[in-house]
Amino acid sequence: MAVELSTRYNPAEIEAKWYRFWEERGYFTPKGTGEKFSIVIPPPNITGRIHMGHALNITLQDIVVRYKRMKGYDVLWLPGEDHAGIATQNAVEKFVAQTLGKTREELGREKFLEITWDWARKYRKEIKDQIKALGASVDWTRERFTLDEGLNRAVRKVFVELYKKGLVYKGKYIVNWCPRCKTVLSDEEVEHKEHVSKLYYVKYPVKGSEEYLVVATTRPETMLGDTAVAVHPEDERYKNFVGKTLILPLVGREIPVVADKYVDPKFGTGAVKVTPAHDPNDYLIALRHNLPMVDIFDDEARVNENGGRYKGLDRYEARERVVRDLEEQGYLVKVEDYTHSVGHCYRCDTVIEPKLSDQWFVATKPLAKRGIEAVEKGEIKFFPERWTKIYLNWMYEIRDWCISRQLWWGHRIPVWYCQDCGHTNVSEEDVTKCEKCGSTNLRQDEDVLDTWFSSALWPFSTLGWPERTADLERYYPTDLLVTGFDIIFFWVARMIMMGYEFMGERPFSHVYIHQLVRDKYGRKMSKSLGNGIDPIEVIEEYGADPMRFTLAILAAQGKDIKLDPRYFDAYKKFANKIWNATRFVLMNLEGYERVDLDELALVDRWILTRLNKTVEAVTNALESYDFNIAARAIYNFFWDEFCDWYVEAAKPRLKTEERTLVQNVLVKVLDTSLRLLHPFMPFLTEELWQKLPVEGESITIASWPVVEKELVDEDAEREFTRVMEIVRGVRNVRAEMNIPQTQKVKIYVKGMEPNEEIDLLIKTLGNVSEVGVVHERPPRSATAYVEQDVEVYVELGGLIDFEKEKERLSQTIEKLEKEIERLEAKLSNREFVEKAPEEVVEETKEKLETNRERLRRIASILKDIG
């Protein structure tokens, strides 16, 4: 039997072919019988191409999914996309401006939404193609979209049910307002950045007195909306001022001095202006003291009619004018530099304007109770475990969730206001007649729901809820969620709350929080830095499998990934190694027939022991989501042990009467290795496995390897490990003495009984001409190996010029000692250890250890030949 395999691994030739094969055979669609494993994909936004974070997320999910499928589970991995309200609307607005030269207001709601739906269809297809390119084994027959008809029904039902329970309400509250997007943002959608700003000290005169209070503020323009000045009740400096009336500079409004424990006496002067309509903390002070609320900005953050002569000015223009007027009128005491954190819109980067507004909210405290209990009791577990505390801390302090957005793209709020009697109609179906007065003069709420409202229902709405579908009955709750830490609060917490509220049980058992993919310097990837790596471009250059393996082997729990593009090349080489090893095996299967693995040689027993230990290591690591440990285990086994040692030892045996036995061991090890590799490198392993003389139609549905304890031979492992160490010692002596690896050498063994099988292995693997037995070290030899009573020496006579070598080795020792001294000094420098990047410190430690080991080795050789 001889099977052809091309000389080169070319990912482009095999990837699309095998994905079509898997889809056509229906391998990704669950059968509906047996023990189930279900997982829903975190739906990518339809705003463009997937990024490296998506690639990592999808790769890790697919590793688990393929592993579980091979373990015999009935696996459902449900795909879909998110309509991504504000992000998509922003993208389409830019597209419309560039292509049509119009704003969305000029287009009108209906036409704008028509264009947005076209955009959604285009990008949903692109995202689907990109996910396929990654090799994701999702069930495309169940693909969902957060704006599809089924999810619309689910969203409306949840809104109405929560409204009926009093958990959805409309109210005035300070919200995060984006003047560019003209919509409210949740707290989690606000990104805080350090700003170098100014702190302005302003006099507020006491009415009917020469006295005044000095107030410090970073936003003097908002004083136009001040309705009080607050001080701490225990601040002795201001006890006599509490209850007095101040005159608001520039405006002339009378405002009280109130005492409130919120005030930090150490900030500024300890007296703070209270602007309830434009600061969340001031808003709470106003509620406690029954203060009026004066809103001074319109939706574009321009001063409105409440700002008097400043009306129409942009907030920053207003600041300049107010500061100038304060200075001219003698109210400005001083200005200091001040660095503080300022909120920005996570989409357009505009500085957020806190604003008093009528919005829809979800009362989250009652919903959070069960979500807290579930994690505290271990019903839902986070991996790594440290995210548990972060999740719980946020849940303990949870604030009501503002769910209305001033957008057109999204789930329109199912509320209709009667224009005749003023009644609010809330319904799952479109309302045509007021339920209170019967009028048909109705107006639907213009706003849409926060994108995360529909996403919060994803684990059960995608399975058919509110209908009690067969999928919902079988696959809910799901088993695993893989996501990034940045959406624990946006999404994970809300799915947990909604799952318990509407399904009565957890939405998933395990939450794996994956790493952030940074550039090789540890910087966050961003457009502004231009350091992003496009996964589709990586696939085109290196292939999907090398990229997937790279991401997996770097995915250590709790540590961000520093991604150097050179890693892709390194693991492309690994893919080549797998290809070439398989090609070697296939080229040597002439006359192959299956036989029992009896009368195994030492090297066979060793490789089968190592194979089974690798099966155990990979399986255990995947069970605990230690993807890097699993990848490293199979990488080390396949490259170091199988290719570098077993295949080399097998080559001469394939020309002897042992050929059939060796062929069977090669096939078994390769078959098992490809199965272990399949979740990581699905395309490559399918292409190669199909060529092997094994049963089954696809590796995708082949069984996962199990440990065969009867093939584990600890003695064989110990014996062959000694062989490897002897051979490594011989190779080291060659390298240090400049003896070519191709030059045969003679070695002597002291303290070990002669063993024909071991001698032959040493000769084959170490390019040794003869293995002699001695009772003491021969002259003109170098020690290659020492262990307890066993020593191995390499004969050097006739191979080297002893005097020259002694001189060269002495010089090498001198250089090594200097380098060791330099590295030791570096590592004893506290500043270097504390400030240098962690990987640089580790690399320095490794260099030091390598040099110390080499120094010991050369010193030993010099002593031997001296």
PDB file of N, CA and C in Angstrom, residues 518-547:
ATOM      1  N   ARG A 518      -2.699  41.222  22.557  1.00  0.00           N
ATOM      2  CA  ARG A 518      -1.940  42.472  22.431  1.00  0.00           C
ATOM      3  C   ARG A 518      -0.857  42.291  21.359  1.00  0.00           C
ATOM      4  N   ASP A 519      -0.177  43.386  21.022  1.00  0.00           N
ATOM      5  CA  ASP A 519       0.932  43.245  20.078  1.00  0.00           C
ATOM      6  C   ASP A 519       2.153  42.702  20.819  1.00  0.00           C
ATOM      7  N   LYS A 520       3.243  42.511  20.105  1.00  0.00           N
ATOM      8  CA  LYS A 520       4.409  41.838  20.711  1.00  0.00           C
ATOM      9  C   LYS A 520       5.031  42.651  21.840  1.00  0.00           C
ATOM     10  N   TYR A 521       4.715  43.969  21.879  1.00  0.00           N
ATOM     11  CA  TYR A 521       5.243  44.821  22.947  1.00  0.00           C
ATOM     12  C   TYR A 521       4.287  44.914  24.136  1.00  0.00           C
ATOM     13  N   GLY A 522       3.158  44.211  24.036  1.00  0.00           N
ATOM     14  CA  GLY A 522       2.195  44.247  25.136  1.00  0.00           C
ATOM     15  C   GLY A 522       1.185  45.374  25.024  1.00  0.00           C
ATOM     16  N   ARG A 523       1.187  46.087  23.878  1.00  0.00           N
ATOM     17  CA  ARG A 523       0.238  47.186  23.701  1.00  0.00           C
ATOM     18  C   ARG A 523      -1.079  46.653  23.143  1.00  0.00           C
ATOM     19  N   LYS A 524      -2.164  47.306  23.533  1.00  0.00           N
ATOM     20  CA  LYS A 524      -3.470  46.928  23.008  1.00  0.00           C
ATOM     21  C   LYS A 524      -3.489  47.208  21.506  1.00  0.00           C
ATOM     22  N   MET A 525      -4.066  46.299  20.733  1.00  0.00           N
ATOM     23  CA  MET A 525      -4.149  46.526  19.289  1.00  0.00           C
ATOM     24  C   MET A 525      -5.203  47.589  19.007  1.00  0.00           C
ATOM     25  N   SER A 526      -4.849  48.562  18.174  1.00  0.00           N
ATOM     26  CA  SER A 526      -5.799  49.632  17.873  1.00  0.00           C
ATOM     27  C   SER A 526      -5.503  50.239  16.517  1.00  0.00           C
ATOM     28  N   LYS A 527      -6.522  50.875  15.938  1.00  0.00           N
ATOM     29  CA  LYS A 527      -6.345  51.533  14.633  1.00  0.00           C
ATOM     30  C   LYS A 527      -5.342  52.675  14.753  1.00  0.00           C
ATOM     31  N   SER A 528      -5.406  53.403  15.868  1.00  0.00           N
ATOM     32  CA  SER A 528      -4.537  54.575  16.018  1.00  0.00           C
ATOM     33  C   SER A 528      -3.060  54.179  16.051  1.00  0.00           C
ATOM     34  N   LEU A 529      -2.750  53.022  16.671  1.00  0.00           N
ATOM     35  CA  LEU A 529      -1.358  52.561  16.722  1.00  0.00           C
ATOM     36  C   LEU A 529      -0.961  51.832  15.438  1.00  0.00           C
ATOM     37  N   GLY A 530      -1.976  51.401  14.671  1.00  0.00           N
ATOM     38  CA  GLY A 530      -1.692  50.669  13.433  1.00  0.00           C
ATOM     39  C   GLY A 530      -1.021  49.343  13.676  1.00  0.00           C
ATOM     40  N   ASN A 531      -1.289  48.732  14.842  1.00  0.00           N
ATOM     41  CA  ASN A 531      -0.599  47.485  15.220  1.00  0.00           C
ATOM     42  C   ASN A 531      -1.522  46.275  15.198  1.00  0.00           C
ATOM     43  N   GLY A 532      -2.690  46.425  14.598  1.00  0.00           N
ATOM     44  CA  GLY A 532      -3.620  45.295  14.517  1.00  0.00           C
ATOM     45  C   GLY A 532      -3.114  44.238  13.545  1.00  0.00           C
ATOM     46  N   ILE A 533      -3.477  43.001  13.787  1.00  0.00           N
ATOM     47  CA  ILE A 533      -3.128  41.894  12.886  1.00  0.00           C
ATOM     48  C   ILE A 533      -4.440  41.300  12.390  1.00  0.00           C
ATOM     49  N   ASP A 534      -4.650  41.313  11.095  1.00  0.00           N
ATOM     50  CA  ASP A 534      -5.892  40.823  10.504  1.00  0.00           C
ATOM     51  C   ASP A 534      -5.826  39.298  10.380  1.00  0.00           C
ATOM     52  N   PRO A 535      -6.727  38.580  11.078  1.00  0.00           N
ATOM     53  CA  PRO A 535      -6.644  37.110  11.033  1.00  0.00           C
ATOM     54  C   PRO A 535      -6.832  36.529   9.630  1.00  0.00           C
ATOM     55  N   ILE A 536      -7.643  37.198   8.803  1.00  0.00           N
ATOM     56  CA  ILE A 536      -7.863  36.673   7.452  1.00  0.00           C
ATOM     57  C   ILE A 536      -6.584  36.798   6.626  1.00  0.00           C
ATOM     58  N   GLU A 537      -5.842  37.883   6.827  1.00  0.00           N
ATOM     59  CA  GLU A 537      -4.549  38.025   6.138  1.00  0.00           C
ATOM     60  C   GLU A 537      -3.545  36.974   6.629  1.00  0.00           C
ATOM     61  N   VAL A 538      -3.609  36.678   7.935  1.00  0.00           N
ATOM     62  CA  VAL A 538      -2.724  35.637   8.490  1.00  0.00           C
ATOM     63  C   VAL A 538      -3.058  34.289   7.861  1.00  0.00           C
ATOM     64  N   ILE A 539      -4.362  34.004   7.720  1.00  0.00           N
ATOM     65  CA  ILE A 539      -4.796  32.737   7.111  1.00  0.00           C
ATOM     66  C   ILE A 539      -4.298  32.651   5.674  1.00  0.00           C
ATOM     67  N   GLU A 540      -4.398  33.770   4.950  1.00  0.00           N
ATOM     68  CA  GLU A 540      -3.957  33.772   3.550  1.00  0.00           C
ATOM     69  C   GLU A 540      -2.447  33.520   3.437  1.00  0.00           C
ATOM     70  N   GLU A 541      -1.679  34.019   4.419  1.00  0.00           N
ATOM     71  CA  GLU A 541      -0.219  33.856   4.347  1.00  0.00           C
ATOM     72  C   GLU A 541       0.268  32.537   4.943  1.00  0.00           C
ATOM     73  N   TYR A 542      -0.315  32.137   6.067  1.00  0.00           N
ATOM     74  CA  TYR A 542       0.212  30.973   6.791  1.00  0.00           C
ATOM     75  C   TYR A 542      -0.747  29.786   6.837  1.00  0.00           C
ATOM     76  N   GLY A 543      -2.042  30.045   6.662  1.00  0.00           N
ATOM     77  CA  GLY A 543      -3.039  28.994   6.818  1.00  0.00           C
ATOM     78  C   GLY A 543      -3.779  29.124   8.133  1.00  0.00           C
ATOM     79  N   ALA A 544      -4.998  28.597   8.159  1.00  0.00           N
ATOM     80  CA  ALA A 544      -5.825  28.694   9.373  1.00  0.00           C
ATOM     81  C   ALA A 544      -5.248  27.864  10.512  1.00  0.00           C
ATOM     82  N   ASP A 545      -4.752  26.676  10.188  1.00  0.00           N
ATOM     83  CA  ASP A 545      -4.279  25.783  11.259  1.00  0.00           C
ATOM     84  C   ASP A 545      -3.067  26.336  12.011  1.00  0.00           C
ATOM     85  N   PRO A 546      -2.034  26.837  11.329  1.00  0.00           N
ATOM     86  CA  PRO A 546      -0.926  27.450  12.084  1.00  0.00           C
ATOM     87  C   PRO A 546      -1.383  28.630  12.932  1.00  0.00           C
ATOM     88  N   MET A 547      -2.334  29.436  12.425  1.00  0.00           N
ATOM     89  CA  MET A 547      -2.823  30.560  13.225  1.00  0.00           C
ATOM     90  C   MET A 547      -3.567  30.051  14.454  1.00  0.00           C
TER      91      MET A 547
END
